GROMACS .gro file of N, CA and C in nm:
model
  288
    1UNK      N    1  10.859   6.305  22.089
    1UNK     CA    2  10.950   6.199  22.048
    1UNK      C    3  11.096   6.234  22.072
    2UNK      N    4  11.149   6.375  22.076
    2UNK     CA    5  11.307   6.395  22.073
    2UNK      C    6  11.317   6.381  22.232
    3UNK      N    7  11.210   6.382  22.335
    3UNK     CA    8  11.257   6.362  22.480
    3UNK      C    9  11.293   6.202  22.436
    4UNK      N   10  11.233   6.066  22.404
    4UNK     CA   11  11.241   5.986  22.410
    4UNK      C   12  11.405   5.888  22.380
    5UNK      N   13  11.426   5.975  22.220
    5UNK     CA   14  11.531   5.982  22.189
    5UNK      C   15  11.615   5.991  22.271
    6UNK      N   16  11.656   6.125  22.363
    6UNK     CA   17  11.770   6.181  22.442
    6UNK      C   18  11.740   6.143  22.577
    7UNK      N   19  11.640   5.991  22.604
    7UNK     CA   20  11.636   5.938  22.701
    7UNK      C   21  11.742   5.816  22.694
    8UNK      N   22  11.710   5.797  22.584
    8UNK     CA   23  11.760   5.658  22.493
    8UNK      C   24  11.973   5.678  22.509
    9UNK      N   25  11.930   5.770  22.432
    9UNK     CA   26  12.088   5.838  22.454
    9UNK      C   27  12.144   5.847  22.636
   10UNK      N   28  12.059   5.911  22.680
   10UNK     CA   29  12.159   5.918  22.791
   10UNK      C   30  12.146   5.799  22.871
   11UNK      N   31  12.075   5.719  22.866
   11UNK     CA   32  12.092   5.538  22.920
   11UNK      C   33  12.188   5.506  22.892
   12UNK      N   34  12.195   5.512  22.736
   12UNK     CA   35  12.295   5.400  22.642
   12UNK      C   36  12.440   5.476  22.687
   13UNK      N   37  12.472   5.598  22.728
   13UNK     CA   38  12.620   5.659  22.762
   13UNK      C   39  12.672   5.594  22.952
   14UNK      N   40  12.511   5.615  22.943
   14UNK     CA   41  12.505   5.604  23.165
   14UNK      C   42  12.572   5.400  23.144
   15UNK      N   43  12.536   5.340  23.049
   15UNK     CA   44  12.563   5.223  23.044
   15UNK      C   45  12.735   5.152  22.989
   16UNK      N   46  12.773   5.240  22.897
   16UNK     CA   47  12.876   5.201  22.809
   16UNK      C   48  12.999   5.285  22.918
   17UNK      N   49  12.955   5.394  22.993
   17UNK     CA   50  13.050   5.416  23.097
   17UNK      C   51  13.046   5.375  23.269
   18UNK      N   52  12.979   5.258  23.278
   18UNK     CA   53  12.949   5.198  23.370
   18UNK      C   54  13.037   5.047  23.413
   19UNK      N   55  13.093   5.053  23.306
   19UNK     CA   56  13.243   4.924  23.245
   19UNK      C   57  13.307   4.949  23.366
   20UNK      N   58  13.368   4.848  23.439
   20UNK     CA   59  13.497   4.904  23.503
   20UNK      C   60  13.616   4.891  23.510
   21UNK      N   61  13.631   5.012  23.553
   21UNK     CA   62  13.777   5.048  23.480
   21UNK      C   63  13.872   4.993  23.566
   22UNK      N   64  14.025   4.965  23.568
   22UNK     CA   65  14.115   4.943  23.597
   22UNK      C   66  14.157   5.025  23.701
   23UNK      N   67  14.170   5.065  23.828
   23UNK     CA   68  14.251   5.107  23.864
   23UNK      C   69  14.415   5.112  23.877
   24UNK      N   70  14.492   5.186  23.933
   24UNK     CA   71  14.654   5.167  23.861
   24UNK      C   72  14.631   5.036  23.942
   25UNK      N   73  14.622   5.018  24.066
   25UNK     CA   74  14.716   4.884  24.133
   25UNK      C   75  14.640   4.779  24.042
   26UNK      N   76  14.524   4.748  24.002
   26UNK     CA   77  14.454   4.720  23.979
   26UNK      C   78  14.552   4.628  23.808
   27UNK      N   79  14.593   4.709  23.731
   27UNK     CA   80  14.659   4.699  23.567
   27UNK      C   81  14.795   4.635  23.647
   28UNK      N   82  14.831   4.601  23.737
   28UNK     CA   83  14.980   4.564  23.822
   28UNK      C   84  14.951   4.412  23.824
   29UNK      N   85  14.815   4.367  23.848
   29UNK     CA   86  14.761   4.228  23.905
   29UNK      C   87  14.750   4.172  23.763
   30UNK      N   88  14.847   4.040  23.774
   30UNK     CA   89  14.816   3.937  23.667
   30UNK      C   90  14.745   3.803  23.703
   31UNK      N   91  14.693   3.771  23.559
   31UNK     CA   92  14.584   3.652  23.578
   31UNK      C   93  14.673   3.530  23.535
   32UNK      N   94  14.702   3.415  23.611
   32UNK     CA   95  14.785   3.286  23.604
   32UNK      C   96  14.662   3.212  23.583
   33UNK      N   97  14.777   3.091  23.494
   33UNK     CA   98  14.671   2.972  23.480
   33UNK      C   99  14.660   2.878  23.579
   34UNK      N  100  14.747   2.855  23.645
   34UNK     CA  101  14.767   2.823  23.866
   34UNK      C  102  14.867   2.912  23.875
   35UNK      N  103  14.842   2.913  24.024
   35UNK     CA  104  14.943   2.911  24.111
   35UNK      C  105  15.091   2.851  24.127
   36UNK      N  106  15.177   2.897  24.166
   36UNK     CA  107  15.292   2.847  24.143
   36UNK      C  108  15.363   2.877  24.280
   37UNK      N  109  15.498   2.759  24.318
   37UNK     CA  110  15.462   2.756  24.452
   37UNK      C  111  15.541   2.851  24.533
   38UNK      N  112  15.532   2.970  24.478
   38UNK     CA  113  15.588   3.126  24.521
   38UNK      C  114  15.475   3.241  24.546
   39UNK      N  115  15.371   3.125  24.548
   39UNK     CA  116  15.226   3.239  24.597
   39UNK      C  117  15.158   3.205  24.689
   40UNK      N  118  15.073   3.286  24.757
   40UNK     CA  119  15.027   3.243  24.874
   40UNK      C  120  14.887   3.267  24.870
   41UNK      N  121  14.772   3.225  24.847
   41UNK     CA  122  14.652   3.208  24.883
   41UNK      C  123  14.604   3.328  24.992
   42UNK      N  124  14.535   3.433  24.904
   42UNK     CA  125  14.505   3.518  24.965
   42UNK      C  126  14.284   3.480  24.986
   43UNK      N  127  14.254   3.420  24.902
   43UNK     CA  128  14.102   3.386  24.927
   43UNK      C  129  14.030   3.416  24.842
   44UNK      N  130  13.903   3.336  24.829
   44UNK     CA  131  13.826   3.367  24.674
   44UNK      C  132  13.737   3.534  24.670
   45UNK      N  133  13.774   3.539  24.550
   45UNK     CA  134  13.685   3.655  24.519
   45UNK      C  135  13.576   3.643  24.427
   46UNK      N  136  13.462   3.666  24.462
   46UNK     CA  137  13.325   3.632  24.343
   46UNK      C  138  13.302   3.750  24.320
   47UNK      N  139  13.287   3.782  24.186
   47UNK     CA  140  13.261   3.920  24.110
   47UNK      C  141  13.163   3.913  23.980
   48UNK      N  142  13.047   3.999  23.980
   48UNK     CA  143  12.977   3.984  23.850
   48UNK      C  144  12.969   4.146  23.832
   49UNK      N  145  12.889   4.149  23.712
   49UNK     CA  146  12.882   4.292  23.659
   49UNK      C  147  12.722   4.280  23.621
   50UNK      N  148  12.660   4.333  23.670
   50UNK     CA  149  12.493   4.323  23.643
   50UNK      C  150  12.458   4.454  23.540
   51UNK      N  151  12.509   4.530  23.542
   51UNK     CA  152  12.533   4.649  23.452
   51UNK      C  153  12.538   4.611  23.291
   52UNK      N  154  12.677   4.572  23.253
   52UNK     CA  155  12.722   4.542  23.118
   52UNK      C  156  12.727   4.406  23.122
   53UNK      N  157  12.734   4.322  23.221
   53UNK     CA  158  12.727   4.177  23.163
   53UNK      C  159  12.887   4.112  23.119
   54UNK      N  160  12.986   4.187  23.075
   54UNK     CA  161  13.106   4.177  22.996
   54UNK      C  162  13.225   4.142  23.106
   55UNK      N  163  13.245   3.996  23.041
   55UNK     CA  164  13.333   3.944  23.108
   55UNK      C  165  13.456   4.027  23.111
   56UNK      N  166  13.485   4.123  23.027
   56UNK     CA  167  13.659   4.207  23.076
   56UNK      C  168  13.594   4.282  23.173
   57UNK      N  169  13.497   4.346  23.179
   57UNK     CA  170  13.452   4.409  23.329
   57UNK      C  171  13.454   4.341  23.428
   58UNK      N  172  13.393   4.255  23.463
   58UNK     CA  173  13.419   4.150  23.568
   58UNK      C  174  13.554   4.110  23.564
   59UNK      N  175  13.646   4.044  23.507
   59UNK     CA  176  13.791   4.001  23.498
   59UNK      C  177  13.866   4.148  23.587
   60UNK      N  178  13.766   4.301  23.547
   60UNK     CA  179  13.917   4.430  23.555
   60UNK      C  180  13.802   4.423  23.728
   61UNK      N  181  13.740   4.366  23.781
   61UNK     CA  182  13.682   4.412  23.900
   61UNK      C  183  13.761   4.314  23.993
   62UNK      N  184  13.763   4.214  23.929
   62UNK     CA  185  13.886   4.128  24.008
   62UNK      C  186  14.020   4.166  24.038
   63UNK      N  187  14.040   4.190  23.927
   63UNK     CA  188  14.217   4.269  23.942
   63UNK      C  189  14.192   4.372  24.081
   64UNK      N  190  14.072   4.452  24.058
   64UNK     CA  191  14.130   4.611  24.145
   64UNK      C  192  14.090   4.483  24.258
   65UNK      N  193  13.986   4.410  24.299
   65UNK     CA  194  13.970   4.356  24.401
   65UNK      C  195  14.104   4.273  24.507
   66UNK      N  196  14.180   4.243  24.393
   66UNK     CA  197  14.282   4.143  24.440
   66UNK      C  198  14.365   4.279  24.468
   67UNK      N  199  14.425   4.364  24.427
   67UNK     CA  200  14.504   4.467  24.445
   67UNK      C  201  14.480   4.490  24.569
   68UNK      N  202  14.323   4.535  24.585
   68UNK     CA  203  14.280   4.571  24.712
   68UNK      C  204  14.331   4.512  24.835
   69UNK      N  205  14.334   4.356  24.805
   69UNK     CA  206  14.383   4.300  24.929
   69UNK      C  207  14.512   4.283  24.966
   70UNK      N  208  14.570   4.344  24.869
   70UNK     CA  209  14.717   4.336  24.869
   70UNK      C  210  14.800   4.202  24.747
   71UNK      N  211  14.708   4.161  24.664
   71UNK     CA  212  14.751   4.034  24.620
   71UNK      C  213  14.776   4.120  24.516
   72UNK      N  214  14.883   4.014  24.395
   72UNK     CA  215  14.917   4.089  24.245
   72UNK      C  216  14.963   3.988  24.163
   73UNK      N  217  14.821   3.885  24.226
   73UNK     CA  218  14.808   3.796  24.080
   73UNK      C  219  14.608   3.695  24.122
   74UNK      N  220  14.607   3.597  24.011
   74UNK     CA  221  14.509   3.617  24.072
   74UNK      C  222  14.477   3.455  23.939
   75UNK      N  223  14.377   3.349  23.976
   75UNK     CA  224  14.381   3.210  23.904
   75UNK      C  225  14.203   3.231  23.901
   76UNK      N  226  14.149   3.197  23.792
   76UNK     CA  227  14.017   3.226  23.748
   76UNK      C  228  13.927   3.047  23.824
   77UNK      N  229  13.901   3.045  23.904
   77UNK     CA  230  13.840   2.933  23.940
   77UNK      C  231  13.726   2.834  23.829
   78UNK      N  232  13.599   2.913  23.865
   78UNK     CA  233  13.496   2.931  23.789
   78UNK      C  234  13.418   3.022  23.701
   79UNK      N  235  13.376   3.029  23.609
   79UNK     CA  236  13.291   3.116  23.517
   79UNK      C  237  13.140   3.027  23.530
   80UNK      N  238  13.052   3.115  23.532
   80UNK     CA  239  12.901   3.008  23.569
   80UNK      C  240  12.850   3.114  23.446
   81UNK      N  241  12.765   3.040  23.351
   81UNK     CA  242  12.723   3.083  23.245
   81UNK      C  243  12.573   3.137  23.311
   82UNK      N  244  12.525   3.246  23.190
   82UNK     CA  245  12.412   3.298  23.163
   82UNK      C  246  12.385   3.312  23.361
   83UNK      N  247  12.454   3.403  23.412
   83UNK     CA  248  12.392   3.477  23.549
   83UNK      C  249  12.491   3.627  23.556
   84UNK      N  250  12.485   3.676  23.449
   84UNK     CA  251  12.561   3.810  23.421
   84UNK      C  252  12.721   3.789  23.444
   85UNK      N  253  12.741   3.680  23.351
   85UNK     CA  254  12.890   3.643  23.371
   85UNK      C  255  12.982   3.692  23.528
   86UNK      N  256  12.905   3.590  23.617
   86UNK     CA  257  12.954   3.573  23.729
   86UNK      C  258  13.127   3.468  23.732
   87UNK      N  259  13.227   3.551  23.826
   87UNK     CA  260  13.338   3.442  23.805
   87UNK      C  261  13.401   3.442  23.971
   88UNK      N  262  13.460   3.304  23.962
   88UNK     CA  263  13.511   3.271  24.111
   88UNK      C  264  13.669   3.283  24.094
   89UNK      N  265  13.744   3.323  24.129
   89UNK     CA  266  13.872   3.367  24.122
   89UNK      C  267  13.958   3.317  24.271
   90UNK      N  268  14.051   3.299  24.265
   90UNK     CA  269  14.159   3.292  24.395
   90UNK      C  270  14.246   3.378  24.338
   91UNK      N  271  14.230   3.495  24.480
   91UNK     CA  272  14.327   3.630  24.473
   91UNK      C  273  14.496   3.522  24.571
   92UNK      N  274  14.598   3.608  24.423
   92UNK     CA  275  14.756   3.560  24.529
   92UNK      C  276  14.846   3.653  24.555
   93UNK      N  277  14.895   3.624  24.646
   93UNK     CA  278  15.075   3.708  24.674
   93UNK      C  279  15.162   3.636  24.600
   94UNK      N  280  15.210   3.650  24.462
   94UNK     CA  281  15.325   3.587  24.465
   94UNK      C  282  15.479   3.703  24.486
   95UNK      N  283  15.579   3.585  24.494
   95UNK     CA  284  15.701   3.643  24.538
   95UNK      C  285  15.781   3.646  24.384
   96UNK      N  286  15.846   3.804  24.345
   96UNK     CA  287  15.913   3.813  24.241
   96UNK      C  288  15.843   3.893  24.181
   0.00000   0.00000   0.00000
């Protein structure tokens, strides 16, 4: 029974550190409620987390995603319920 236990355990750690994290450029990228007309349409990003399920994980996979492309902001399109909180996002450049 104590293997079972310290199976249990090391899932539940392999899981709760499986969140993702922010990278720096990543904590730089803000989420607007639109666009404003000092940004430029960089293209949608679809992001889920099949892992934890948790929409701030998905929301911080967008950020590093939009960073990635060079964008450092970013407008939440869609949220589609019950499919591991999947979300549709438009990554932007804005100016300022």
């Amino acid at each position: 029974m104590p293997m079972v236990k310290r199976l249990i355990a090391i899932i539940a750690l392999l899981l709760t550190g499986c969140a993702t994290k922010l990278t720096v450029e990543g904590s730089k990228v803000l989420q607007l409620e639109k666009a404003n007309s000092t940004c430029v349409s960089l293209g949608k990003i679809e992001e889920k987390d099949i892992l934890t399920g948790k929409f701030e994980s998905v929301k911080n996979r967008i950020r590093n995603r939009t960073a990635e492309i060079g964008g450092n902001a970013f407008v939440i399109e869609y949220v589609i319920p019950n499919q591991q909180v999947p979300i549709i996002a438009t990554a932007y450049k804005c100016a300022g």
